């Protein structure tokens, strides 16, 4: 007895639907990563280094200008504390996500964007702007920073 032609087609269609239902929801994952960035920005506005550090993996690395990399969660927290202490608490900080990419595996992502700080110096007069690049890793279902790099694009003051 011959197998009807439609049986393999139905099986193929079912397999395709099953595979699609298990596929990664890229838009949802991008939104989740962007939410971590916005939470980090809110902790920075509040100058809450402990809260911000909780958004990082245990083996995270952050890179900041004119400093050695901070490696590991304790070093990240200390670096953020130092960063926040040198920032005017009345400064206004903004961030704009430019691009977020989720790895097909669903457990890694990277994101880059722009940031600004208005009135960020101790005197409240200095403004700064720049770019960031962050790598995220999913830990127990939660996106966390694995690597964060920030770069100011504000020109250095000219010395006479």
mmCIF file of C-alpha atoms in Angstrom:
data_model
loop_
_atom_site.group_PDB
_atom_site.id
_atom_site.type_symbol
_atom_site.label_atom_id
_atom_site.label_comp_id
_atom_site.label_asym_id
_atom_site.label_seq_id
_atom_site.Cartn_x
_atom_site.Cartn_y
_atom_site.Cartn_z
ATOM 1 C CA UNK A 1 0.000 0.000 0.000
ATOM 2 C CA UNK A 2 1.278 3.432 -0.930
ATOM 3 C CA UNK A 3 1.447 6.212 1.634
ATOM 4 C CA UNK A 4 -0.684 9.159 0.513
ATOM 5 C CA UNK A 5 1.362 12.178 -0.556
ATOM 6 C CA UNK A 6 -0.277 14.466 1.968
ATOM 7 C CA UNK A 7 0.926 12.463 5.008
ATOM 8 C CA UNK A 8 4.600 13.439 4.619
ATOM 9 C CA UNK A 9 3.539 17.015 3.898
ATOM 10 C CA UNK A 10 1.429 17.168 7.065
ATOM 11 C CA UNK A 11 4.306 15.689 9.085
ATOM 12 C CA UNK A 12 6.692 18.239 7.575
ATOM 13 C CA UNK A 13 4.284 21.108 8.332
ATOM 14 C CA UNK A 14 3.827 19.885 11.927
ATOM 15 C CA UNK A 15 7.596 19.655 12.420
ATOM 16 C CA UNK A 16 7.991 23.184 11.067
ATOM 17 C CA UNK A 17 5.308 24.523 13.415
ATOM 18 C CA UNK A 18 6.876 22.750 16.385
ATOM 19 C CA UNK A 19 10.304 24.185 15.540
ATOM 20 C CA UNK A 20 8.825 27.674 15.144
ATOM 21 C CA UNK A 21 7.022 27.520 18.479
ATOM 22 C CA UNK A 22 10.354 26.748 20.163
ATOM 23 C CA UNK A 23 12.155 29.541 18.373
ATOM 24 C CA UNK A 24 13.659 32.491 20.148
ATOM 25 C CA UNK A 25 11.407 35.545 20.472
ATOM 26 C CA UNK A 26 14.072 38.030 19.387
ATOM 27 C CA UNK A 27 11.926 41.123 19.936
ATOM 28 C CA UNK A 28 11.099 40.070 23.512
ATOM 29 C CA UNK A 29 14.753 39.302 24.266
ATOM 30 C CA UNK A 30 15.856 42.668 22.808
ATOM 31 C CA UNK A 31 13.283 44.426 24.965
ATOM 32 C CA UNK A 32 14.519 42.535 28.051
ATOM 33 C CA UNK A 33 18.132 43.556 27.343
ATOM 34 C CA UNK A 34 17.082 47.164 26.785
ATOM 35 C CA UNK A 35 15.201 47.076 30.092
ATOM 36 C CA UNK A 36 18.436 46.090 31.873
ATOM 37 C CA UNK A 37 20.147 49.119 30.288
ATOM 38 C CA UNK A 38 17.358 51.421 31.469
ATOM 39 C CA UNK A 39 17.491 49.922 34.973
ATOM 40 C CA UNK A 40 21.258 50.502 35.019
ATOM 41 C CA UNK A 41 20.664 54.139 33.998
ATOM 42 C CA UNK A 42 18.156 54.571 36.823
ATOM 43 C CA UNK A 43 20.639 53.177 39.367
ATOM 44 C CA UNK A 44 23.262 55.572 37.974
ATOM 45 C CA UNK A 45 20.856 58.503 38.366
ATOM 46 C CA UNK A 46 20.307 57.439 41.984
ATOM 47 C CA UNK A 47 24.058 56.852 42.403
ATOM 48 C CA UNK A 48 23.248 53.362 43.703
ATOM 49 C CA UNK A 49 26.405 51.335 43.019
ATOM 50 C CA UNK A 50 25.133 48.262 44.879
ATOM 51 C CA UNK A 51 21.937 48.149 42.844
ATOM 52 C CA UNK A 52 23.816 48.700 39.585
ATOM 53 C CA UNK A 53 26.400 46.028 40.455
ATOM 54 C CA UNK A 54 23.585 43.486 40.899
ATOM 55 C CA UNK A 55 22.943 43.806 37.160
ATOM 56 C CA UNK A 56 26.395 42.309 36.410
ATOM 57 C CA UNK A 57 27.613 38.717 36.221
ATOM 58 C CA UNK A 58 30.038 37.487 38.900
ATOM 59 C CA UNK A 59 32.913 37.584 36.392
ATOM 60 C CA UNK A 60 31.919 40.877 34.732
ATOM 61 C CA UNK A 61 34.429 43.365 33.367
ATOM 62 C CA UNK A 62 33.914 47.103 32.966
ATOM 63 C CA UNK A 63 36.152 49.433 31.038
ATOM 64 C CA UNK A 64 36.233 53.163 31.741
ATOM 65 C CA UNK A 65 38.478 55.840 30.335
ATOM 66 C CA UNK A 66 41.819 56.448 32.049
ATOM 67 C CA UNK A 67 41.343 53.467 34.380
ATOM 68 C CA UNK A 68 42.362 49.842 34.416
ATOM 69 C CA UNK A 69 39.508 47.390 33.805
ATOM 70 C CA UNK A 70 37.459 46.385 36.842
ATOM 71 C CA UNK A 71 37.210 42.584 36.809
ATOM 72 C CA UNK A 72 34.760 40.670 38.994
ATOM 73 C CA UNK A 73 31.632 41.817 40.775
ATOM 74 C CA UNK A 74 33.466 43.335 43.778
ATOM 75 C CA UNK A 75 35.739 45.385 41.541
ATOM 76 C CA UNK A 76 32.767 46.440 39.404
ATOM 77 C CA UNK A 77 30.912 47.673 42.470
ATOM 78 C CA UNK A 78 33.969 49.588 43.716
ATOM 79 C CA UNK A 79 34.481 51.161 40.284
ATOM 80 C CA UNK A 80 30.853 52.215 40.108
ATOM 81 C CA UNK A 81 31.023 53.692 43.631
ATOM 82 C CA UNK A 82 34.070 55.727 42.599
ATOM 83 C CA UNK A 83 32.365 56.786 39.365
ATOM 84 C CA UNK A 84 29.201 57.909 41.159
ATOM 85 C CA UNK A 85 31.136 59.774 43.864
ATOM 86 C CA UNK A 86 32.814 61.890 41.183
ATOM 87 C CA UNK A 87 29.486 62.739 39.533
ATOM 88 C CA UNK A 88 27.342 65.666 40.598
ATOM 89 C CA UNK A 89 24.162 64.200 42.155
ATOM 90 C CA UNK A 90 22.138 66.917 40.361
ATOM 91 C CA UNK A 91 23.375 65.901 36.916
ATOM 92 C CA UNK A 92 20.935 64.717 34.288
ATOM 93 C CA UNK A 93 21.877 61.425 32.609
ATOM 94 C CA UNK A 94 20.296 60.004 29.491
ATOM 95 C CA UNK A 95 20.922 56.956 27.364
ATOM 96 C CA UNK A 96 19.786 56.018 23.873
ATOM 97 C CA UNK A 97 19.961 52.419 22.710
ATOM 98 C CA UNK A 98 21.092 52.319 19.091
ATOM 99 C CA UNK A 99 21.283 48.584 18.399
ATOM 100 C CA UNK A 100 20.705 45.318 20.236
ATOM 101 C CA UNK A 101 21.654 41.922 18.808
ATOM 102 C CA UNK A 102 20.635 38.607 20.368
ATOM 103 C CA UNK A 103 22.746 35.527 19.603
ATOM 104 C CA UNK A 104 20.832 32.646 17.994
ATOM 105 C CA UNK A 105 21.571 30.597 21.139
ATOM 106 C CA UNK A 106 19.486 33.083 23.146
ATOM 107 C CA UNK A 107 22.027 33.350 25.971
ATOM 108 C CA UNK A 108 24.300 36.158 24.699
ATOM 109 C CA UNK A 109 23.580 39.645 23.426
ATOM 110 C CA UNK A 110 25.374 42.862 22.666
ATOM 111 C CA UNK A 111 24.133 46.401 22.583
ATOM 112 C CA UNK A 112 25.529 49.794 21.768
ATOM 113 C CA UNK A 113 24.197 53.272 22.176
ATOM 114 C CA UNK A 114 24.853 56.834 23.182
ATOM 115 C CA UNK A 115 24.796 58.566 26.557
ATOM 116 C CA UNK A 116 24.870 62.130 27.826
ATOM 117 C CA UNK A 117 25.453 63.739 31.201
ATOM 118 C CA UNK A 118 24.440 67.354 31.671
ATOM 119 C CA UNK A 119 25.847 69.235 34.652
ATOM 120 C CA UNK A 120 27.906 66.203 35.617
ATOM 121 C CA UNK A 121 30.985 67.829 37.078
ATOM 122 C CA UNK A 122 31.527 68.706 40.702
ATOM 123 C CA UNK A 123 30.701 72.345 39.871
ATOM 124 C CA UNK A 124 27.561 71.275 38.042
ATOM 125 C CA UNK A 125 28.688 72.990 34.845
ATOM 126 C CA UNK A 126 30.384 70.244 32.843
ATOM 127 C CA UNK A 127 28.556 68.251 30.199
ATOM 128 C CA UNK A 128 29.746 64.995 28.714
ATOM 129 C CA UNK A 129 28.604 62.646 26.005
ATOM 130 C CA UNK A 130 29.778 59.401 24.533
ATOM 131 C CA UNK A 131 29.035 55.867 23.445
ATOM 132 C CA UNK A 132 28.802 52.512 25.153
ATOM 133 C CA UNK A 133 29.102 48.889 24.142
ATOM 134 C CA UNK A 134 27.767 46.173 26.425
ATOM 135 C CA UNK A 135 27.814 42.391 26.221
ATOM 136 C CA UNK A 136 25.081 40.561 28.123
ATOM 137 C CA UNK A 137 24.832 36.969 29.255
ATOM 138 C CA UNK A 138 21.674 35.241 30.422
ATOM 139 C CA UNK A 139 22.143 33.840 33.925
ATOM 140 C CA UNK A 140 19.317 31.703 35.322
ATOM 141 C CA UNK A 141 16.912 33.271 32.828
ATOM 142 C CA UNK A 142 17.946 36.874 33.585
ATOM 143 C CA UNK A 143 20.024 39.137 31.342
ATOM 144 C CA UNK A 144 23.100 40.545 33.065
ATOM 145 C CA UNK A 145 26.045 42.662 31.965
ATOM 146 C CA UNK A 146 29.119 40.533 31.259
ATOM 147 C CA UNK A 147 31.207 43.345 29.759
ATOM 148 C CA UNK A 148 30.524 47.079 29.715
ATOM 149 C CA UNK A 149 32.643 49.699 27.993
ATOM 150 C CA UNK A 150 31.986 53.417 27.980
ATOM 151 C CA UNK A 151 33.795 56.047 25.935
ATOM 152 C CA UNK A 152 33.459 59.812 26.164
ATOM 153 C CA UNK A 153 33.481 61.661 22.842
ATOM 154 C CA UNK A 154 33.664 65.107 24.419
ATOM 155 C CA UNK A 155 36.902 66.794 23.339
ATOM 156 C CA UNK A 156 39.540 67.228 26.051
ATOM 157 C CA UNK A 157 39.797 70.830 27.324
ATOM 158 C CA UNK A 158 42.556 72.761 25.599
ATOM 159 C CA UNK A 159 45.395 73.810 27.894
ATOM 160 C CA UNK A 160 46.986 77.192 27.224
#
